[in-house]
PDB file of C-alpha atoms in Angstrom:
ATOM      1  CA  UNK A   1      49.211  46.469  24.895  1.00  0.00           C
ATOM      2  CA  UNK A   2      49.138  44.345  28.151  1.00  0.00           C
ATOM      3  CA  UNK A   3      52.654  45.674  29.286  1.00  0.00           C
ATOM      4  CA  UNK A   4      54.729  49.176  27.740  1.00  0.00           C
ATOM      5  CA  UNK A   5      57.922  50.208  27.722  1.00  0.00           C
ATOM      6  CA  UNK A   6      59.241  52.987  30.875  1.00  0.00           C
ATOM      7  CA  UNK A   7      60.543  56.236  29.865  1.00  0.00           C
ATOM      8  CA  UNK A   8      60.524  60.080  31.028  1.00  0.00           C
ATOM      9  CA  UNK A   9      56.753  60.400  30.777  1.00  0.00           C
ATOM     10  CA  UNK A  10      56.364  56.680  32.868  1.00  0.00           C
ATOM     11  CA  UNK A  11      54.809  54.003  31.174  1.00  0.00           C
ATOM     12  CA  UNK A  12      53.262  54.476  27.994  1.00  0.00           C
ATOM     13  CA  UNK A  13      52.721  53.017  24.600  1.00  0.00           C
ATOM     14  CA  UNK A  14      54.039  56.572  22.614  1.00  0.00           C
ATOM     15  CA  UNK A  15      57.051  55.484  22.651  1.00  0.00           C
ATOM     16  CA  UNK A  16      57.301  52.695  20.433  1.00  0.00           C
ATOM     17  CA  UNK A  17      54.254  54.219  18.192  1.00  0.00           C
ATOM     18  CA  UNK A  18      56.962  57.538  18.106  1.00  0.00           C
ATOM     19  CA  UNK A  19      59.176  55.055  16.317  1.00  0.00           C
ATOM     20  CA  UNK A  20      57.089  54.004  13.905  1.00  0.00           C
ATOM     21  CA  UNK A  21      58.747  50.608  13.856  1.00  0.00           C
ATOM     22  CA  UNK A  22      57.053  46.865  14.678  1.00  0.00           C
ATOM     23  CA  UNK A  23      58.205  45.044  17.410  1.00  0.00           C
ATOM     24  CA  UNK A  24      59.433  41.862  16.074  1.00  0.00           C
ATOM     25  CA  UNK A  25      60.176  38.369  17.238  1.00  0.00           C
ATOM     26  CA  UNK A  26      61.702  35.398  15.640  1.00  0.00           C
ATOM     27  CA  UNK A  27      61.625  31.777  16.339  1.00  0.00           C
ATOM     28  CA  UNK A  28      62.315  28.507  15.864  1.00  0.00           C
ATOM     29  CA  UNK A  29      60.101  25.534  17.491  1.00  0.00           C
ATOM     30  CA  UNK A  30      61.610  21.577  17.620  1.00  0.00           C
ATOM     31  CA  UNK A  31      59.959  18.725  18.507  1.00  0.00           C
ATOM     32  CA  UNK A  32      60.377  15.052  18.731  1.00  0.00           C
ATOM     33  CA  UNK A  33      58.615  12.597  20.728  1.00  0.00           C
ATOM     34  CA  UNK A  34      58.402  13.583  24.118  1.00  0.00           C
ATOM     35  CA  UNK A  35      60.716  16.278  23.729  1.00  0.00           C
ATOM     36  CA  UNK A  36      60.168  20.221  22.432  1.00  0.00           C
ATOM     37  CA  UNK A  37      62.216  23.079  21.853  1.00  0.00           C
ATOM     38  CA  UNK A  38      61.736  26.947  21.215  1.00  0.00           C
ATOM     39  CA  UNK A  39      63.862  29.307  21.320  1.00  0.00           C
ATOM     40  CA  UNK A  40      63.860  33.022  19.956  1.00  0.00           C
ATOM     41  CA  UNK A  41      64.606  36.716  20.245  1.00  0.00           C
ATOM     42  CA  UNK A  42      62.523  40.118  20.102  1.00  0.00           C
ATOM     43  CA  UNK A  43      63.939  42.917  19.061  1.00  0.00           C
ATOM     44  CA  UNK A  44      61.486  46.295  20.456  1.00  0.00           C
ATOM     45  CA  UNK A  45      62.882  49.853  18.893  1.00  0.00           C
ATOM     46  CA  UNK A  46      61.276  53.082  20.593  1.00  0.00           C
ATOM     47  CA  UNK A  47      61.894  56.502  21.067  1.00  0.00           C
ATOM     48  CA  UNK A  48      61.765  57.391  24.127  1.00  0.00           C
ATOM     49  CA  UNK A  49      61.570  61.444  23.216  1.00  0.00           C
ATOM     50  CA  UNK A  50      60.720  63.156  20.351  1.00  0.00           C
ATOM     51  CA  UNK A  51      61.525  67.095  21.147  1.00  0.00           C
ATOM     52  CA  UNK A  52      63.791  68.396  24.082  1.00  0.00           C
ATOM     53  CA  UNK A  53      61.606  71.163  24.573  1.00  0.00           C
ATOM     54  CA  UNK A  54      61.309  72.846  21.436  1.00  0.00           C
ATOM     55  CA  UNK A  55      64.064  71.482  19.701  1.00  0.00           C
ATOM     56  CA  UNK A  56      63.175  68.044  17.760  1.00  0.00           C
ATOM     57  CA  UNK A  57      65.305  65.126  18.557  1.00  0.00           C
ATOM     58  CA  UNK A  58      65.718  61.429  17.397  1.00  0.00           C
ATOM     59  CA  UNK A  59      66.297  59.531  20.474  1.00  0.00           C
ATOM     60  CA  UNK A  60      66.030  55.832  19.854  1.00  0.00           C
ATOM     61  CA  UNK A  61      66.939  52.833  21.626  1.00  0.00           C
ATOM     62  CA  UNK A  62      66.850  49.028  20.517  1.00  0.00           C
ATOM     63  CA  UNK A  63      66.943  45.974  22.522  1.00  0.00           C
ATOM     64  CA  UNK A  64      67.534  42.723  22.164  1.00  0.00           C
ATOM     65  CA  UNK A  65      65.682  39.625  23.846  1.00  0.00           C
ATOM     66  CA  UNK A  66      66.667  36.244  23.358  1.00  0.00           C
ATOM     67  CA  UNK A  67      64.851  32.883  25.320  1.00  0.00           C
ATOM     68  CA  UNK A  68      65.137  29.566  25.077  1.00  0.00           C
ATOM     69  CA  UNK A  69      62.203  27.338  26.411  1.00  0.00           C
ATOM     70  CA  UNK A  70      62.529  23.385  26.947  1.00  0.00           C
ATOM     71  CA  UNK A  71      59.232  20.637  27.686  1.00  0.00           C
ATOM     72  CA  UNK A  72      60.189  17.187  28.372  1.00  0.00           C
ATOM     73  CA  UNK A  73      57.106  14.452  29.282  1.00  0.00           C
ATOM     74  CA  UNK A  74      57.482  11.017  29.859  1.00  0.00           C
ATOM     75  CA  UNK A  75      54.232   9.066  31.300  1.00  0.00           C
ATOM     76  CA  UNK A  76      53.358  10.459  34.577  1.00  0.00           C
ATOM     77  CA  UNK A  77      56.590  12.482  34.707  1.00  0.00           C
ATOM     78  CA  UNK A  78      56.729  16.530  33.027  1.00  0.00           C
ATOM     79  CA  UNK A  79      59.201  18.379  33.366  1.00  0.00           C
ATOM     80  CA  UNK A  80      59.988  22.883  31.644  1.00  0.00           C
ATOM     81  CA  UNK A  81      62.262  24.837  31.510  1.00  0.00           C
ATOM     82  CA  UNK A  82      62.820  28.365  30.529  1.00  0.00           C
ATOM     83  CA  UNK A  83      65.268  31.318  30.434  1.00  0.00           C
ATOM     84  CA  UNK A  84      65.324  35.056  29.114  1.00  0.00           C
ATOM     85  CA  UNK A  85      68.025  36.960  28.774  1.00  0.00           C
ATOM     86  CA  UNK A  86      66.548  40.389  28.208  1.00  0.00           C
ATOM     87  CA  UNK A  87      68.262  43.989  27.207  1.00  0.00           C
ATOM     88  CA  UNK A  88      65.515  46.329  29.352  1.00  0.00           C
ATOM     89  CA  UNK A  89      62.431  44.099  29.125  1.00  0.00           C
ATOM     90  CA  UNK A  90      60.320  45.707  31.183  1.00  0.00           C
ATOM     91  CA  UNK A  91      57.498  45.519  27.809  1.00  0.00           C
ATOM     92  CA  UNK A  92      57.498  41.695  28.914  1.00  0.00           C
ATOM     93  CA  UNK A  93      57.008  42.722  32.894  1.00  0.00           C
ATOM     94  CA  UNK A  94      60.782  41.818  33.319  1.00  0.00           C
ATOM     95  CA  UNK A  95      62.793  43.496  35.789  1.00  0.00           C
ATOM     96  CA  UNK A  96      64.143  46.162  33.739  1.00  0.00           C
ATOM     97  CA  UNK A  97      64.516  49.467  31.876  1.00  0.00           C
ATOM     98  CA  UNK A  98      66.666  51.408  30.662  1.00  0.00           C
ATOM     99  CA  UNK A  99      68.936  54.786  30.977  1.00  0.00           C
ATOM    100  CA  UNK A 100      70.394  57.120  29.727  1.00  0.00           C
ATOM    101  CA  UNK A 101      74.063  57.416  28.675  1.00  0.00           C
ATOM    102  CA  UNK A 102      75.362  60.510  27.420  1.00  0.00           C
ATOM    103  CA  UNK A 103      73.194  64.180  26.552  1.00  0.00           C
ATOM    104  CA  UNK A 104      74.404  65.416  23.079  1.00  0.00           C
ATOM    105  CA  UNK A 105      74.929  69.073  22.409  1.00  0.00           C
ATOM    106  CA  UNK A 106      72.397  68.947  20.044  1.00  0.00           C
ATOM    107  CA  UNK A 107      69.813  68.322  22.736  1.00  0.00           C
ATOM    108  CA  UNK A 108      70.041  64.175  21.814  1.00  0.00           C
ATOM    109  CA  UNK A 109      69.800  61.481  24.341  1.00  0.00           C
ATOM    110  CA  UNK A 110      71.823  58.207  24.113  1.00  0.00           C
ATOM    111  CA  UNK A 111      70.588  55.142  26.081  1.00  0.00           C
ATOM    112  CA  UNK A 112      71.751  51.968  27.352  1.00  0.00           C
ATOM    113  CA  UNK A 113      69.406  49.137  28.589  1.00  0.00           C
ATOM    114  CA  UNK A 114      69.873  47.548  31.437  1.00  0.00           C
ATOM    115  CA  UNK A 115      70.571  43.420  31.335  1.00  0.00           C
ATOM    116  CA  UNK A 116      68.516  40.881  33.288  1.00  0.00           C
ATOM    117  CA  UNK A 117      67.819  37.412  33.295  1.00  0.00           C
ATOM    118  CA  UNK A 118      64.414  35.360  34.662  1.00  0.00           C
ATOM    119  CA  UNK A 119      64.820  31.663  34.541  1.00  0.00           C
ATOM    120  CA  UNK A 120      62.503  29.276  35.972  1.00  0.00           C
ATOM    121  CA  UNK A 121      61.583  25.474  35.639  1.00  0.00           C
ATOM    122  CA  UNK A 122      59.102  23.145  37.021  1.00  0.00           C
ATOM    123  CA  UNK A 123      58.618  19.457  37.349  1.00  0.00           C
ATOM    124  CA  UNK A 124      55.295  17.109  38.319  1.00  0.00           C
ATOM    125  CA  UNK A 125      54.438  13.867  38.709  1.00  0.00           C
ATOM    126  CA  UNK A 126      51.278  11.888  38.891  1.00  0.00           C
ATOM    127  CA  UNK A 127      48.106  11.926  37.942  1.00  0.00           C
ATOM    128  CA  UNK A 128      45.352  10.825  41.066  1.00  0.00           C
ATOM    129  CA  UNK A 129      48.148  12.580  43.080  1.00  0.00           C
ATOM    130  CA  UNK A 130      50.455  15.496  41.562  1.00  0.00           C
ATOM    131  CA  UNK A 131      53.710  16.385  42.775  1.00  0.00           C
ATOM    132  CA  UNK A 132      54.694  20.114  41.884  1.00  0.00           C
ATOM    133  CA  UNK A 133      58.201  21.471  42.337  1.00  0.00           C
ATOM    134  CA  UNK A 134      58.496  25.222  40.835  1.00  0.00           C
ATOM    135  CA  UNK A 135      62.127  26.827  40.884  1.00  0.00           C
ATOM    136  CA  UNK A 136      63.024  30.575  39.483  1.00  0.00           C
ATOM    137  CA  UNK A 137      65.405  32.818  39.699  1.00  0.00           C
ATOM    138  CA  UNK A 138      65.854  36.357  38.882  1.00  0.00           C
ATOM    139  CA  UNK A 139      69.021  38.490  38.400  1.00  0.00           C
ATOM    140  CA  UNK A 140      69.995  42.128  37.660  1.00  0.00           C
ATOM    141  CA  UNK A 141      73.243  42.499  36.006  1.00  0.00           C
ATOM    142  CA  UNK A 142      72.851  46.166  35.583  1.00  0.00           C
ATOM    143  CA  UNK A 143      73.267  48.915  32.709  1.00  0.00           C
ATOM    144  CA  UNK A 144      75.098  47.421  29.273  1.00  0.00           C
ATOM    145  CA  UNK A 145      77.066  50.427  29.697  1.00  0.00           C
ATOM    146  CA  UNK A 146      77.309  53.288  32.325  1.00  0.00           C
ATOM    147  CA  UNK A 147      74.769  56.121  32.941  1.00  0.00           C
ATOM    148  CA  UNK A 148      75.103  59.361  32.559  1.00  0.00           C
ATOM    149  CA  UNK A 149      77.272  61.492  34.943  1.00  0.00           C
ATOM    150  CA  UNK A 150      78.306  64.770  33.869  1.00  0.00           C
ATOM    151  CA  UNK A 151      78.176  68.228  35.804  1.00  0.00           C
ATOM    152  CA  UNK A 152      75.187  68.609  38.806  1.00  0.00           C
ATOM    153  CA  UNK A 153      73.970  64.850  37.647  1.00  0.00           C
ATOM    154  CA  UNK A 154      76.457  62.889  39.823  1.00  0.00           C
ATOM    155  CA  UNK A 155      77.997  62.272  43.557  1.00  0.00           C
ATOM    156  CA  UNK A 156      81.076  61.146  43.794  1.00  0.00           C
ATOM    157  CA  UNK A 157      81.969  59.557  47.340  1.00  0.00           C
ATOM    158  CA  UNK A 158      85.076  60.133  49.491  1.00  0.00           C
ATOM    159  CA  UNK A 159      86.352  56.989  48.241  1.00  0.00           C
ATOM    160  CA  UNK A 160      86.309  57.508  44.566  1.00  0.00           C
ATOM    161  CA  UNK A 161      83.103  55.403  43.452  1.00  0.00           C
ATOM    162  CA  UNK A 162      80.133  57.379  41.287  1.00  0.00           C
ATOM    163  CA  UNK A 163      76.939  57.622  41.581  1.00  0.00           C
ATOM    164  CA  UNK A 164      74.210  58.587  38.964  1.00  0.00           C
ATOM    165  CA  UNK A 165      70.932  60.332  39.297  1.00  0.00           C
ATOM    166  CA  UNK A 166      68.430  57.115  39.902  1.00  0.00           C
ATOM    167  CA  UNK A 167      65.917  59.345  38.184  1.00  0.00           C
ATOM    168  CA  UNK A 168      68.027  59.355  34.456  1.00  0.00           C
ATOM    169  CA  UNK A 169      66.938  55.288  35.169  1.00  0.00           C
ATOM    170  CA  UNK A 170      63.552  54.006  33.411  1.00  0.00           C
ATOM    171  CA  UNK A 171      62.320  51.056  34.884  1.00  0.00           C
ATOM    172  CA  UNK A 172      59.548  48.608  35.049  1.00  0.00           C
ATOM    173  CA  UNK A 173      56.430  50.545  36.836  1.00  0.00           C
ATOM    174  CA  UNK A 174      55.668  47.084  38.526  1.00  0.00           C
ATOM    175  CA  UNK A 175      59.545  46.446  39.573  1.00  0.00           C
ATOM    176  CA  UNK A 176      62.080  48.118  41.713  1.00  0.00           C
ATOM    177  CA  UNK A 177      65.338  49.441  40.238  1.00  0.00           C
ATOM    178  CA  UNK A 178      67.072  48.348  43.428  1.00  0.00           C
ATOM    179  CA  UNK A 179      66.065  44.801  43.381  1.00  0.00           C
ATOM    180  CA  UNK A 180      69.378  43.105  42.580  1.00  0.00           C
ATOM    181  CA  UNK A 181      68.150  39.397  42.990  1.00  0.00           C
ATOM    182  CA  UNK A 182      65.678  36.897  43.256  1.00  0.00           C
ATOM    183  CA  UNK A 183      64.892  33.478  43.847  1.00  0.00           C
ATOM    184  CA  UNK A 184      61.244  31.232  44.033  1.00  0.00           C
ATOM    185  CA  UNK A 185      61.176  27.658  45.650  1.00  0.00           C
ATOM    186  CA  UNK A 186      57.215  26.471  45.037  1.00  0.00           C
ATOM    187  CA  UNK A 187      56.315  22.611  45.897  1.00  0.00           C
ATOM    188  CA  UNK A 188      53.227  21.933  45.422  1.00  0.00           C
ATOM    189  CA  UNK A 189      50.902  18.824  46.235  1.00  0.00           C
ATOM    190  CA  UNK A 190      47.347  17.972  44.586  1.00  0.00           C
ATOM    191  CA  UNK A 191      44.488  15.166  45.147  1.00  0.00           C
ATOM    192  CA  UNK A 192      42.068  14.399  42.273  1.00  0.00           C
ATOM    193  CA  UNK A 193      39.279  12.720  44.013  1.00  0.00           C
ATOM    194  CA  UNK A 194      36.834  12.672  40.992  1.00  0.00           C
ATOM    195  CA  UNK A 195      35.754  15.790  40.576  1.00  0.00           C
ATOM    196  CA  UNK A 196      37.022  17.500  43.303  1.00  0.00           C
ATOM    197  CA  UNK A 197      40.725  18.559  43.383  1.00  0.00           C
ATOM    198  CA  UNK A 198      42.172  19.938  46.926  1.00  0.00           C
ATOM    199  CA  UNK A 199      45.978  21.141  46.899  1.00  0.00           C
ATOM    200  CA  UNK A 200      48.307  22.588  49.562  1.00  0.00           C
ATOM    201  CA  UNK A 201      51.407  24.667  48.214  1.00  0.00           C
ATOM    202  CA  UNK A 202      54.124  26.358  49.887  1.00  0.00           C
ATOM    203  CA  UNK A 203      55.509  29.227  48.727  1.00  0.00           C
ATOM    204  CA  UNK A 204      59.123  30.770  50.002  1.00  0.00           C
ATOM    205  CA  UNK A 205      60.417  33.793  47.732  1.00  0.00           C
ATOM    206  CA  UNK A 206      63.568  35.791  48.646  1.00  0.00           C
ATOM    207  CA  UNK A 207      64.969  39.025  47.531  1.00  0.00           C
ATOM    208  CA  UNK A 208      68.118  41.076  47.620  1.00  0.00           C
ATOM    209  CA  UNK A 209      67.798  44.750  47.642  1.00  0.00           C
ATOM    210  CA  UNK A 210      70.575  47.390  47.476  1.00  0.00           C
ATOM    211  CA  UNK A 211      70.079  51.052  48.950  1.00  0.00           C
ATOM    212  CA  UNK A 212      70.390  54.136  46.767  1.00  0.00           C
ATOM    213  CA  UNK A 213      72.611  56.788  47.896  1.00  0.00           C
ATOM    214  CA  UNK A 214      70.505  59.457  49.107  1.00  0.00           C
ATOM    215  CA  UNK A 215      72.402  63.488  49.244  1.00  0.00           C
ATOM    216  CA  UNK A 216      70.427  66.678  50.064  1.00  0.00           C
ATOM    217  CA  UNK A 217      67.168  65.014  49.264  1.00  0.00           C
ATOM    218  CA  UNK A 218      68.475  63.789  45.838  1.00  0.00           C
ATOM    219  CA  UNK A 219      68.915  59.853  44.641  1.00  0.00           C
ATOM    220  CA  UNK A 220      71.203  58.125  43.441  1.00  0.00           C
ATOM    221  CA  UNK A 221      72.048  54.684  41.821  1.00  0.00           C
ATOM    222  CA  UNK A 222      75.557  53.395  40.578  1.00  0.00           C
ATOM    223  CA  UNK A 223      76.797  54.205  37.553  1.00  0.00           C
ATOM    224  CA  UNK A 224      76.412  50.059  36.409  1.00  0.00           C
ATOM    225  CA  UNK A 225      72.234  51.267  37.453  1.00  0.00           C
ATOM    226  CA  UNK A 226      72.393  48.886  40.410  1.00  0.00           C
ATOM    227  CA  UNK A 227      71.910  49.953  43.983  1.00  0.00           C
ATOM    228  CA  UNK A 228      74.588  47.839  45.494  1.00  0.00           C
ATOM    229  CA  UNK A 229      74.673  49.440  49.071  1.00  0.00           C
ATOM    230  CA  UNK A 230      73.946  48.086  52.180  1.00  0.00           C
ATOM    231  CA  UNK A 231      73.135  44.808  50.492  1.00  0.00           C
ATOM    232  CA  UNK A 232      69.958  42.962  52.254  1.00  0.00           C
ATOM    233  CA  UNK A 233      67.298  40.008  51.751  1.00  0.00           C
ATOM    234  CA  UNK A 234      63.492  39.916  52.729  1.00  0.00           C
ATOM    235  CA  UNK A 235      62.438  36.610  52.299  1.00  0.00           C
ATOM    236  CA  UNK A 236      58.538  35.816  52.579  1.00  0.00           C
ATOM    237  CA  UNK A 237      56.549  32.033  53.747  1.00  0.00           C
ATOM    238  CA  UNK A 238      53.539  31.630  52.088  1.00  0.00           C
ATOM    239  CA  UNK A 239      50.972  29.054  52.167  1.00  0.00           C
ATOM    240  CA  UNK A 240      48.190  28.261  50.523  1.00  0.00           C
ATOM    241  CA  UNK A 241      44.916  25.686  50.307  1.00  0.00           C
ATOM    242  CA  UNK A 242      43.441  24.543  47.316  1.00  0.00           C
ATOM    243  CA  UNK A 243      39.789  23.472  46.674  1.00  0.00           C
ATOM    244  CA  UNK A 244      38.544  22.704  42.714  1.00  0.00           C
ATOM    245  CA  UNK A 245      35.426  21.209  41.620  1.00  0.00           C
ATOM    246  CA  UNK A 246      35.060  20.811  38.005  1.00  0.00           C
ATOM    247  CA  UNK A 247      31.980  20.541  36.256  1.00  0.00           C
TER     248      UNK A 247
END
């Protein structure tokens, strides 16, 4: 597996081979012309424990994926589009995870995912000479429902709001669970001069990160699983040079 779900024991593929069910994915594809359509869902079961010590339990958790992918192409003209809507996804690299929601008395988790969405398009033109424009955007909507917060696992400030223990919060190993946004603005510009290509792309990529509340040493994360304190951007420039020879 190129990417695994997050759980208590980090990464790892046990969890969905501790469930004993496939991961499963259906789809529909449409085309016409110039024009074609997909669109689809996954649905990934797992368990993200199996014993709470020595007492067996039957955690489980199942998500919910949809997408919906459009290509359009028209002579020298392309143009794609694509959106997911993902419950955790962090098994597709998304910015996500999931956490838990309540501890049963008989040693049971129950989980909620969190809910993201990753859209991006792009457009070109030309053929001797390409114009690239990439666009995506990124966005953290939180838990589906709130985490867990019962005795010695919350803070409650001195204005009322909750906070959760950001380590009851499984998320993507290659993410951050404080990440709230993000947005990509690519262009993109490439000669063909036989068999020699040179491009020159510029790259500007901005995102918003919360702060977790931090007490005695201990953090925390709202109870929605989204660090929305002290809201910030860090927004990066890159550019880069291009040069292909095919043979």
């Amino acid at each position: 597996m190129q990417y695994v779900s997050a759980g208590p024991s980090g990464a790892s593929a046990n969890y969905i081979k501790d469930a004993c069910t496939p991961e499963i994915y259906l789809g529909l594809n449409y085309k016409k012309d110039n024009l074609l359509l997909r669109a689809g869902v996954n649905m990934l079961s797992i368990k993200p424990r199996v014993n709470n010590g020595s007492v067996k339990v039957d955690d489980r958790i199942t998500t919910l994926t949809p997408f919906f992918f459009g290509q359009y192409k028209s002579g020298l003209f392309s143009a794609k589009v694509k959106t997911v809507f993902a419950e955790a996804g962090e098994h597709f690299n998304l910015n996500g995870g999931y956490g838990i929601s309540a501890k049963n008395t008989d040693g049971s988790f129950d989980y909620t995912p969190t809910r993201n969405s990753s859209t991006w398009a792009s457009f070109m033109y030309g053929k001797k000479t390409q114009w690239i424009l990439f666009a995506g955007y990124v966005k953290n909507f939180g838990t589906k429902s709130d985490l867990y917060t019962g005795e010695g696992e919350m803070h409650k400030d001195t204005d009322g709001k909750l906070y959760a223990l950001a380590s009851n919060l499984y998320f993507s190993k290659n993410s951050f669970s404080n990440m709230n946004q993000m947005y990509r603005l690519t262009p993109t510009v490439i000669h063909n001069i036989g068999k020699f290509a040179i491009g020159l792309e510029y790259e500007l990529t901005s995102v918003q990160y919360g702060d977790y509340k931090t007490v005695e040493g201990v953090k925390y994360i709202g109870v929605n699983g989204l660090a929305e304190d002290n809201l910030h951007w860090i927004t990066n420039h890159r550019v880069q040079a291009l040069v292909k020879f095919t043979f």
